[in-house]
Every structure is written in C-alpha cells, then in structure tokens.
mmCIF file of C-alpha atoms in Angstrom:
data_model
loop_
_atom_site.group_PDB
_atom_site.id
_atom_site.type_symbol
_atom_site.label_atom_id
_atom_site.label_comp_id
_atom_site.label_asym_id
_atom_site.label_seq_id
_atom_site.Cartn_x
_atom_site.Cartn_y
_atom_site.Cartn_z
ATOM 1 C CA GLY A 1 124.851 85.753 123.890
ATOM 2 C CA GLU A 2 121.704 85.025 121.969
ATOM 3 C CA ASP A 3 121.393 84.841 118.224
ATOM 4 C CA ILE A 4 118.352 84.473 116.015
ATOM 5 C CA THR A 5 118.732 81.346 113.951
ATOM 6 C CA SER A 6 115.291 80.460 112.668
ATOM 7 C CA ALA A 7 112.119 82.172 111.529
ATOM 8 C CA SER A 8 108.887 80.585 110.455
ATOM 9 C CA ASN A 9 105.148 80.735 110.979
ATOM 10 C CA GLY A 10 105.263 84.237 112.457
ATOM 11 C CA LYS A 11 107.863 83.365 115.080
ATOM 12 C CA ILE A 12 111.583 83.950 115.510
ATOM 13 C CA THR A 13 113.521 81.330 117.443
ATOM 14 C CA TYR A 14 116.464 82.468 119.563
ATOM 15 C CA TYR A 15 119.112 80.017 120.710
ATOM 16 C CA THR A 16 121.818 80.663 123.276
ATOM 17 C CA ASP A 17 125.414 80.048 122.214
ATOM 18 C CA ASP A 18 125.366 76.541 123.658
ATOM 19 C CA TYR A 19 121.871 75.780 122.275
ATOM 20 C CA SER A 20 120.639 75.099 125.813
ATOM 21 C CA LYS A 21 117.833 77.640 125.803
ATOM 22 C CA GLU A 22 115.228 78.285 123.140
ATOM 23 C CA GLN A 23 112.831 81.209 123.107
ATOM 24 C CA GLU A 24 110.282 82.242 120.475
ATOM 25 C CA LEU A 25 109.063 85.769 119.782
ATOM 26 C CA SER A 26 106.392 86.869 117.343
ATOM 27 C CA TYR A 27 107.356 89.188 114.529
ATOM 28 C CA ALA A 28 105.332 91.431 112.286
ATOM 29 C CA SER A 29 104.170 89.947 109.022
ATOM 30 C CA GLY A 30 106.680 90.638 106.270
ATOM 31 C CA ALA A 31 109.565 91.494 108.586
ATOM 32 C CA VAL A 32 112.118 88.982 109.767
ATOM 33 C CA ILE A 33 115.207 89.915 111.724
ATOM 34 C CA ILE A 34 117.799 87.264 110.968
ATOM 35 C CA TYR A 35 120.584 88.237 113.384
ATOM 36 C CA ASN A 36 122.128 91.352 114.787
ATOM 37 C CA GLY A 37 122.717 93.734 111.933
ATOM 38 C CA THR A 38 120.349 92.203 109.363
ATOM 39 C CA VAL A 39 116.703 92.933 108.659
ATOM 40 C CA ALA A 40 114.739 91.157 105.946
ATOM 41 C CA LYS A 41 111.394 92.415 104.660
ATOM 42 C CA SER A 42 109.069 90.892 102.125
ATOM 43 C CA TYR A 43 106.828 92.947 99.853
ATOM 44 C CA ASP A 44 103.698 92.212 97.843
ATOM 45 C CA ASP A 45 104.222 94.617 94.943
ATOM 46 C CA ARG A 46 106.159 97.742 93.928
ATOM 47 C CA LYS A 47 103.924 100.055 95.969
ATOM 48 C CA ASP A 48 104.347 97.916 99.091
ATOM 49 C CA PHE A 49 108.117 97.775 98.512
ATOM 50 C CA VAL A 50 108.411 101.562 98.152
ATOM 51 C CA LEU A 51 106.483 102.146 101.384
ATOM 52 C CA LYS A 52 108.648 99.687 103.327
ATOM 53 C CA PHE A 53 111.863 100.936 101.748
ATOM 54 C CA LYS A 54 111.051 104.569 102.576
ATOM 55 C CA LYS A 55 110.169 103.667 106.163
ATOM 56 C CA GLU A 56 113.443 101.813 106.748
ATOM 57 C CA LEU A 57 115.544 104.438 104.984
ATOM 58 C CA LEU A 58 113.884 107.191 106.995
ATOM 59 C CA SER A 59 114.707 105.373 110.228
ATOM 60 C CA VAL A 60 118.364 105.210 109.169
ATOM 61 C CA VAL A 61 118.787 108.800 107.952
ATOM 62 C CA SER A 62 116.726 110.325 110.774
ATOM 63 C CA GLY A 63 119.212 108.718 113.144
ATOM 64 C CA GLY A 64 121.862 111.012 111.684
ATOM 65 C CA LEU A 65 123.629 108.589 109.374
ATOM 66 C CA PRO A 66 125.011 110.408 106.315
ATOM 67 C CA ALA A 67 124.045 109.291 102.807
ATOM 68 C CA LYS A 68 127.672 108.417 102.043
ATOM 69 C CA ASP A 69 127.397 105.483 104.478
ATOM 70 C CA ILE A 70 124.412 103.957 102.650
ATOM 71 C CA VAL A 71 124.530 101.886 99.457
ATOM 72 C CA ILE A 72 121.639 100.358 97.520
ATOM 73 C CA LEU A 73 122.460 97.127 95.687
ATOM 74 C CA SER A 74 120.376 95.294 93.112
ATOM 75 C CA LYS A 75 120.972 92.643 90.501
ATOM 76 C CA LYS A 76 119.162 95.026 88.138
ATOM 77 C CA LYS A 77 120.086 98.448 86.826
ATOM 78 C CA LEU A 78 118.168 101.324 88.420
ATOM 79 C CA GLN A 79 115.866 101.769 85.400
ATOM 80 C CA ASN A 80 114.684 98.132 85.797
ATOM 81 C CA SER A 81 114.633 98.002 89.594
ATOM 82 C CA LEU A 82 111.833 98.528 92.087
ATOM 83 C CA LEU A 83 113.186 102.068 92.565
ATOM 84 C CA SER A 84 112.920 102.958 88.872
ATOM 85 C CA GLU A 85 110.013 105.350 89.367
ATOM 86 C CA LEU A 86 111.779 107.347 92.087
ATOM 87 C CA ASN A 87 114.352 110.054 91.527
ATOM 88 C CA SER A 88 114.747 110.674 95.224
ATOM 89 C CA VAL A 89 113.615 109.299 98.554
ATOM 90 C CA CYS A 90 113.737 110.914 102.011
ATOM 91 C CA ASN A 91 115.063 114.105 100.372
ATOM 92 C CA LEU A 92 118.041 112.203 98.968
ATOM 93 C CA THR A 93 118.679 111.802 95.251
ATOM 94 C CA ILE A 94 119.263 108.263 94.038
ATOM 95 C CA THR A 95 122.400 108.168 91.898
ATOM 96 C CA GLU A 96 123.269 105.103 89.846
ATOM 97 C CA HIS A 97 126.941 104.418 89.236
ATOM 98 C CA GLU A 98 128.381 102.226 86.517
ATOM 99 C CA ASN A 99 131.911 102.531 87.831
ATOM 100 C CA ILE A 100 132.963 101.785 91.414
ATOM 101 C CA THR A 101 135.219 104.822 91.427
ATOM 102 C CA ASP A 102 132.126 107.016 91.077
ATOM 103 C CA PHE A 103 130.618 107.912 94.408
ATOM 104 C CA SER A 104 128.448 110.710 95.732
ATOM 105 C CA LYS A 105 128.735 111.884 99.334
ATOM 106 C CA SER A 106 125.375 113.662 99.254
ATOM 107 C CA SER A 107 123.061 111.166 97.510
ATOM 108 C CA LEU A 108 122.052 107.535 97.822
ATOM 109 C CA ASN A 109 124.523 105.517 95.797
ATOM 110 C CA PHE A 110 122.941 102.765 93.680
ATOM 111 C CA TYR A 111 125.065 99.971 92.175
ATOM 112 C CA THR A 112 124.442 96.615 90.610
ATOM 113 C CA ILE A 113 125.670 93.796 92.827
ATOM 114 C CA GLN A 114 128.220 92.776 90.212
ATOM 115 C CA SER A 115 129.730 96.264 89.996
ATOM 116 C CA TYR A 116 130.072 96.553 93.792
ATOM 117 C CA LYS A 117 131.862 93.248 94.302
ATOM 118 C CA GLY A 118 134.829 93.622 96.653
ATOM 119 C CA LEU A 119 133.630 96.905 98.192
ATOM 120 C CA GLU A 120 131.898 97.569 101.522
ATOM 121 C CA ALA A 121 129.475 100.067 103.015
ATOM 122 C CA ASN A 122 128.271 100.642 106.550
ATOM 123 C CA ILE A 123 124.649 100.115 105.533
ATOM 124 C CA VAL A 124 123.477 98.121 102.525
ATOM 125 C CA PHE A 125 119.945 97.983 101.169
ATOM 126 C CA LEU A 126 119.663 94.877 98.999
ATOM 127 C CA ILE A 127 116.606 95.152 96.772
ATOM 128 C CA ASP A 128 114.976 93.193 93.933
ATOM 129 C CA VAL A 129 115.667 89.822 95.572
ATOM 130 C CA ASP A 130 113.483 87.235 93.857
ATOM 131 C CA GLY A 131 115.069 83.986 95.008
ATOM 132 C CA PHE A 132 117.421 82.346 97.484
ATOM 133 C CA GLU A 133 117.985 78.733 96.483
ATOM 134 C CA ASP A 134 119.148 78.485 92.873
ATOM 135 C CA HIS A 135 122.897 78.729 92.315
ATOM 136 C CA HIS A 136 122.890 82.113 90.541
ATOM 137 C CA ASN A 137 120.728 83.791 93.209
ATOM 138 C CA ARG A 138 122.781 82.271 96.030
ATOM 139 C CA LEU A 139 126.003 83.674 94.567
ATOM 140 C CA LEU A 140 124.554 87.136 93.926
ATOM 141 C CA ASN A 141 122.903 87.279 97.346
ATOM 142 C CA TYR A 142 126.137 86.223 99.048
ATOM 143 C CA VAL A 143 128.152 88.902 97.272
ATOM 144 C CA ALA A 144 125.559 91.574 98.109
ATOM 145 C CA MET A 145 124.987 90.535 101.726
ATOM 146 C CA SER A 146 128.686 90.392 102.499
ATOM 147 C CA ARG A 147 129.133 94.062 101.480
ATOM 148 C CA ALA A 148 127.462 95.384 104.682
ATOM 149 C CA LYS A 149 129.762 96.305 107.556
ATOM 150 C CA LEU A 150 127.128 97.317 110.129
ATOM 151 C CA LEU A 151 123.587 96.862 108.887
ATOM 152 C CA LEU A 152 121.958 94.963 106.025
ATOM 153 C CA TYR A 153 118.388 95.352 104.788
ATOM 154 C CA ILE A 154 117.089 92.664 102.440
ATOM 155 C CA PHE A 155 113.900 93.319 100.476
ATOM 156 C CA TYR A 156 112.527 90.211 98.819
ATOM 157 C CA ASP A 157 109.401 89.317 96.852
ATOM 158 C CA GLN A 158 106.680 87.791 99.046
ATOM 159 C CA ASN A 159 106.378 84.959 96.505
ATOM 160 C CA CYS A 160 109.728 83.582 97.710
ATOM 161 C CA GLN A 161 108.915 83.745 101.450
ATOM 162 C CA GLU A 162 108.923 79.938 101.792
ATOM 163 C CA GLU A 163 112.233 79.704 99.931
ATOM 164 C CA TYR A 164 113.691 82.358 102.234
ATOM 165 C CA LEU A 165 112.555 80.563 105.396
ATOM 166 C CA ASP A 166 113.799 77.202 104.073
ATOM 167 C CA THR A 167 117.196 78.763 103.414
ATOM 168 C CA LEU A 168 117.302 80.107 106.986
ATOM 169 C CA ASP A 169 116.411 76.692 108.373
ATOM 170 C CA LYS A 170 119.106 74.979 106.282
ATOM 171 C CA GLY A 171 121.669 77.500 107.536
ATOM 172 C CA ARG A 172 120.630 76.889 111.125
ATOM 173 C CA ASP A 173 120.893 73.132 110.653
ATOM 174 C CA MET A 174 124.386 73.508 109.174
ATOM 175 C CA LEU A 175 125.494 75.615 112.163
ATOM 176 C CA ALA A 176 124.005 73.119 114.641
ATOM 177 C CA ASP A 177 125.834 70.224 112.938
ATOM 178 C CA ARG A 178 129.174 72.061 113.309
ATOM 179 C CA ARG A 179 128.818 72.476 117.082
#
C-alpha cells in the first residue's frame, strides 16, 4: 500500500511500502493530509480557523456521524480557545467538560488534552496547536493525536507551518532508517 510520508512546498510525497516508488501530488494551501485518517490544516487567524473548522465539521456530520463520536481537544479551556466566541457550530452545541465522566450524546464534547488523557473517540478535532518541536508541545500533541480511533483533524497556526513540515520530515527519516 501507499502511505504519505512527507509534505513540503505544496506537494505531498507518497512512498510505497518498500520505498521503491515515489509520487508527488499537489495539495491545497493550508491543508496537508499526513496519512490515512489524519488531516492537518493551518489557519491565519481566528476567522480563518472558524471557517475551516466549520467546513470540516460539516463534512463529518453531514455524512451521518453522530455528535457523540466527535471530540474537540485543546490545550486551552474553551473560554481561551479559538472556539471561545461560538456557542454552537453546525447546529450542535459545544459543551466543555471538566470531568471525563461528563459526556453529552447530543452536543460536541470539548475537553482539554490533559483531561482527556487515556480516553478515545472515533473523530478528534485537535485545535489551538501552536507548536510541534518543543518538549511540552510534543507531549501534548502526542497525547491528543493518539486519542483518535478513526479520523484526526489537526488545526495549527500558520506561523508554525515550517516547524510542522520539519517534524513530518524528521518522522519520515526515522521510519526510513528503521527499514
């Protein structure tokens, strides 16, 4: 099978399992698909984030996925997050939970990354990502990204695009060295 292992300069590089074939495809600015089940999108500002978030959420819920299968994770509390000005999106209320035992089947469940550690959801929207390389961000991002069972959306600040792409390249190099 093919897997996407690198993204830079507007191109995604696919490698076959044995690394014998390489193929590049262009991708839209601000959207990078890392591998099956993960989509990463950069944003310029809060307004740009909200537009992109709504578009991706709409694509998920219009496909018939119930709200109970979707979790929004952030390192920030809702009142300090990029979603702070929204009470609802796509006709779904955003509900912040302090306790992991709290859960709503009919709204979008919002948790801090730290409070959701050890749990999983079919679809995770990771928002408010502002870095990939420093130790604290790497740990938080790992915890958040590993919560998704089927699909992960990562929304990160455009100012850390280079850091994001460097991190992808380092991961690809590590995988290539292990083969």
